[in-house]
Amino acid sequence: MFRKRFSDILRNSKPAVIIILAVIVILAVVLIVVSWNNNHYNETVRGTALDFWGNSPNLHINGQSIPFDTQVSNILIIGTDKREMSSNLPKSHRNNGQADFLFLLSINHREKTIRQLHIDRDTMADIVVLSVLGEESGMRKAQICLAHSFGQTDAISANLTARAVSGLLFDVPIAHICSLNMNKVPEIVDFLGGVTVIPTEDHPTIDSLLIAGKPIKLDGKSAYQFVRSRTNVDDGSNLSRMVRQKTFINGFFQAIGDFTNKNV
């Protein structure tokens, strides 16, 4: 499966390979060549995306079924906070890390446009609950980030997260998933030679050099703190952190472009 292979590659690869894959993804988005294919759920998650949404995907809004535009493809990008666990501990179906970062790219092939949606990890949504044996035991209303905690593999957790995001957005189909552990950020940023950001506010508790409106190049460690810090930063909310994450994404895309111009 595309999703499983891509997730495994990102998790196990060196920064150089991750950068190349990131370039491929970004170029695919920019050139609008992402096709509506390979949209199958991992078989362990019971069925395919086609089974889940039906032969003709529809949005369900206020009791009405509205046909989804098949010229639109959605890509879900997940940043997880999964930490390494001791190999001596038994594998669990209910402790696979949370989705700290959720970003949906919506590509309209007809209009050649791209829309972005940054989803708050604290958004309440219906998520699939797995039993201790890994069987689906129902749904519950919870923070959407917790959808990823269920599942014994990253592929299953990513697909369960996609189901939660889809349900939150009136059953919008998600064609592809890219899942990456946030602890990869320092390696990637350092490999790029740093990422320049323009903070929207002063952030003295992260770094006294982070001054509103003043461009600053972050190394890997600083970038990680910039996108991950929450406690004792700004108002301590995830919404404030999302502003910094969006600022970083803009700088990251620019750094990718600079990297490709020099090396590709």
Coordinates of C-alpha atoms in Angstrom, one line a residue:
M1 CA 0.0 0.0 0.0
F2 CA 1.2 3.5 -0.9
R3 CA 0.5 4.9 2.5
K4 CA 2.2 2.2 4.4
R5 CA 5.3 2.2 2.3
F6 CA 5.6 6.0 2.4
S7 CA 5.2 6.1 6.1
D8 CA 7.8 3.4 6.6
I9 CA 10.3 5.1 4.3
L10 CA 9.9 8.4 6.2
R11 CA 10.3 6.8 9.6
N12 CA 13.4 4.9 8.7
S13 CA 15.2 7.1 6.2
K14 CA 18.1 9.5 6.6
P15 CA 17.5 13.2 6.2
A16 CA 18.7 13.2 2.6
V17 CA 16.1 10.6 1.6
I18 CA 13.4 12.4 3.5
I19 CA 14.3 15.7 1.7
I20 CA 14.1 14.0 -1.7
L21 CA 10.7 12.6 -0.9
A22 CA 9.5 15.9 0.4
V23 CA 10.7 17.6 -2.8
I24 CA 8.8 15.0 -4.8
V25 CA 5.6 15.6 -2.8
I26 CA 5.9 19.3 -3.1
L27 CA 6.6 19.2 -6.8
A28 CA 3.7 16.9 -7.3
V29 CA 1.4 19.4 -5.5
V30 CA 2.7 22.4 -7.3
L31 CA 2.4 20.7 -10.7
I32 CA -1.1 19.4 -9.9
V33 CA -0.1 15.8 -10.8
V34 CA -1.4 14.0 -7.8
S35 CA -3.9 11.5 -9.2
W36 CA -6.9 10.0 -7.5
N37 CA -5.4 6.5 -7.0
N38 CA -3.9 4.3 -4.4
N39 CA -6.6 5.5 -2.0
H40 CA -6.8 2.2 -0.2
Y41 CA -6.8 1.8 3.6
N42 CA -4.4 -0.8 5.0
E43 CA -6.1 -4.1 4.9
T44 CA -5.8 -4.4 8.7
V45 CA -8.1 -1.4 9.0
R46 CA -10.8 -3.5 7.4
G47 CA -11.6 -2.5 3.9
T48 CA -10.6 0.2 1.4
A49 CA -11.4 3.9 1.1
L50 CA -13.8 2.9 -1.7
D51 CA -15.6 0.7 0.8
F52 CA -15.6 3.4 3.4
W53 CA -17.0 6.2 1.2
G54 CA -19.0 4.1 -1.4
N55 CA -18.7 4.1 -5.1
S56 CA -19.5 7.8 -5.4
P57 CA -18.1 9.7 -2.4
N58 CA -20.6 12.2 -1.0
L59 CA -20.4 14.9 1.6
H60 CA -23.0 14.7 4.3
I61 CA -24.1 18.1 5.5
N62 CA -27.2 18.8 7.6
G63 CA -28.8 15.5 6.5
Q64 CA -28.2 16.1 2.8
S65 CA -25.9 14.0 0.6
I66 CA -23.8 16.2 -1.7
P67 CA -21.7 14.6 -4.4
F68 CA -18.0 15.2 -3.9
D69 CA -16.1 16.8 -6.7
T70 CA -13.9 14.0 -8.1
Q71 CA -11.5 16.6 -9.6
V72 CA -10.4 17.4 -6.0
S73 CA -7.8 15.4 -4.2
N74 CA -7.0 15.7 -0.5
I75 CA -3.7 15.0 1.1
L76 CA -3.5 14.7 4.9
I77 CA -0.1 15.5 6.5
I78 CA 0.3 14.2 10.1
G79 CA 3.0 15.2 12.5
T80 CA 3.1 12.7 15.4
D81 CA 4.7 12.9 18.9
K82 CA 5.3 9.2 19.1
R83 CA 8.2 8.4 21.4
E84 CA 10.4 5.3 21.2
M85 CA 9.3 2.6 23.5
S86 CA 11.3 -0.2 25.0
S87 CA 11.4 -3.3 22.8
N88 CA 10.8 -5.3 26.0
L89 CA 7.3 -3.9 26.4
P90 CA 4.4 -5.7 24.7
K91 CA 2.9 -4.0 21.7
S92 CA -0.3 -2.2 22.4
H93 CA -3.2 -1.2 20.1
R94 CA -3.9 1.9 22.3
N95 CA -0.7 3.7 22.8
N96 CA 0.8 4.7 19.4
G97 CA 1.4 8.4 20.0
Q98 CA -0.8 11.4 19.3
A99 CA -1.2 13.5 16.1
D100 CA 0.2 16.9 17.2
F101 CA 0.1 18.4 13.7
L102 CA -2.8 18.0 11.2
F103 CA -2.6 19.7 7.8
L104 CA -4.9 19.1 4.9
L105 CA -4.0 20.0 1.3
S106 CA -6.9 20.2 -1.1
I107 CA -5.9 20.1 -4.8
N108 CA -8.4 21.1 -7.4
H109 CA -7.2 19.6 -10.7
R110 CA -9.8 21.4 -12.8
E111 CA -9.1 24.9 -11.4
K112 CA -5.4 24.3 -10.7
T113 CA -5.7 25.6 -7.2
I114 CA -4.5 24.4 -3.8
R115 CA -6.3 25.1 -0.5
Q116 CA -4.8 24.5 3.0
L117 CA -6.5 23.7 6.2
H118 CA -4.6 23.5 9.5
I119 CA -6.6 21.5 12.0
D120 CA -6.3 22.1 15.7
R121 CA -5.2 18.9 17.5
D122 CA -7.7 19.8 20.4
T123 CA -10.7 19.8 18.1
M124 CA -13.4 17.5 19.4
A125 CA -14.3 14.8 16.8
D126 CA -15.7 11.3 16.6
I127 CA -12.8 8.8 16.6
V128 CA -12.6 5.1 16.3
V129 CA -11.8 3.2 19.5
L130 CA -9.9 -0.1 19.4
S131 CA -10.1 -2.8 22.1
V132 CA -7.0 -4.2 23.7
L133 CA -7.1 -6.9 21.0
G134 CA -7.2 -4.4 18.2
E135 CA -10.8 -4.8 17.2
E136 CA -13.0 -1.8 16.5
S137 CA -15.2 -1.4 19.6
G138 CA -17.1 1.8 18.7
M139 CA -16.7 5.5 18.4
R140 CA -16.3 8.2 21.0
K141 CA -16.1 12.0 21.0
A142 CA -12.5 13.1 21.9
Q143 CA -9.7 15.3 20.9
I144 CA -8.9 14.5 17.3
C145 CA -5.2 14.0 18.1
L146 CA -6.1 10.9 20.1
A147 CA -7.3 9.1 17.0
H148 CA -3.7 8.3 16.2
S149 CA -3.1 6.7 19.6
F150 CA -5.1 3.7 18.5
G151 CA -3.5 1.1 16.3
Q152 CA -0.4 -1.2 16.6
T153 CA 1.3 0.1 13.5
D154 CA 1.8 3.6 12.1
A155 CA -0.2 2.8 9.0
I156 CA -3.2 1.8 11.0
S157 CA -2.9 4.9 13.3
A158 CA -2.6 7.2 10.3
N159 CA -5.7 5.7 8.6
L160 CA -7.7 6.0 11.8
T161 CA -6.6 9.6 12.0
A162 CA -7.7 10.1 8.4
R163 CA -11.1 8.6 9.2
A164 CA -11.5 11.1 12.1
V165 CA -10.5 14.1 9.9
S166 CA -12.9 12.9 7.1
G167 CA -15.8 12.6 9.6
L168 CA -15.0 16.0 11.0
L169 CA -15.2 17.5 7.5
F170 CA -18.5 15.9 6.5
D171 CA -17.0 12.7 5.1
V172 CA -14.6 14.4 2.7
P173 CA -12.5 11.7 1.0
I174 CA -8.7 11.7 1.7
A175 CA -6.7 10.3 -1.1
H176 CA -3.2 10.2 0.5
I177 CA -1.6 10.4 3.9
C178 CA 1.9 11.5 4.8
S179 CA 2.8 10.8 8.4
L180 CA 6.1 11.9 10.0
N181 CA 7.4 11.8 13.6
M182 CA 8.1 15.4 14.7
N183 CA 11.4 14.3 16.1
K184 CA 12.7 14.2 12.5
V185 CA 12.3 18.0 12.2
P186 CA 15.8 18.8 13.6
E187 CA 17.5 16.4 11.1
I188 CA 15.6 17.7 8.1
V189 CA 16.1 21.4 9.0
D190 CA 19.9 20.9 9.6
F191 CA 20.2 19.0 6.3
L192 CA 18.6 21.9 4.5
G193 CA 21.0 24.3 6.1
G194 CA 18.3 25.9 8.3
V195 CA 14.9 27.4 7.8
T196 CA 14.2 31.2 7.8
V197 CA 11.0 32.3 9.6
I198 CA 9.4 35.7 10.3
P199 CA 7.8 35.5 13.7
T200 CA 4.4 37.2 14.1
E201 CA 5.2 37.8 17.8
D202 CA 8.1 38.0 20.2
H203 CA 8.9 34.6 21.7
P204 CA 11.5 35.3 24.5
T205 CA 10.7 32.0 26.3
I206 CA 11.8 30.1 23.3
D207 CA 14.7 32.4 22.1
S208 CA 15.3 36.0 22.8
L209 CA 16.2 36.4 19.1
L210 CA 12.7 35.5 18.0
I211 CA 11.3 39.0 17.5
A212 CA 8.1 39.9 15.7
G213 CA 8.7 40.9 12.0
K214 CA 12.4 40.1 12.1
P215 CA 13.6 37.2 9.8
I216 CA 15.7 34.7 11.6
K217 CA 17.3 31.4 10.3
L218 CA 16.6 28.5 12.6
D219 CA 18.8 25.4 12.9
G220 CA 17.3 22.0 13.6
K221 CA 17.1 22.3 17.4
S222 CA 15.7 25.8 17.3
A223 CA 13.2 24.9 14.7
Y224 CA 12.0 22.0 16.8
Q225 CA 11.5 24.2 19.8
F226 CA 9.7 26.8 17.6
V227 CA 7.1 24.3 16.3
R228 CA 6.7 22.1 19.4
S229 CA 6.9 24.4 22.4
R230 CA 3.6 25.1 24.1
T231 CA 3.8 25.4 27.9
N232 CA 4.9 28.8 29.1
V233 CA 5.0 30.1 25.5
D234 CA 2.6 32.9 24.4
D235 CA -0.8 32.1 26.0
G236 CA 0.0 28.4 26.3
S237 CA -2.7 27.4 23.8
N238 CA -2.3 25.1 20.8
L239 CA -3.8 27.9 18.6
S240 CA -0.8 30.0 19.3
R241 CA 1.5 27.1 18.5
M242 CA -0.4 26.6 15.2
V243 CA 0.5 30.2 14.2
R244 CA 4.2 29.4 14.7
Q245 CA 3.8 26.1 12.8
K246 CA 2.2 27.9 9.9
T247 CA 5.1 30.4 9.9
F248 CA 7.5 27.5 9.9
I249 CA 5.7 25.8 7.0
N250 CA 6.1 28.9 4.9
G251 CA 9.8 29.1 5.6
F252 CA 10.2 25.3 5.1
F253 CA 8.6 25.4 1.7
Q254 CA 11.0 28.3 0.8
A255 CA 14.0 26.3 2.1
I256 CA 12.9 23.3 0.0
G257 CA 12.7 25.5 -3.1
D258 CA 16.2 27.0 -2.4
F259 CA 17.6 23.5 -1.8
T260 CA 16.2 22.1 -5.1
N261 CA 17.5 25.1 -7.0
K262 CA 21.0 24.5 -5.8
N263 CA 21.1 20.7 -5.8
V264 CA 18.5 19.3 -8.3

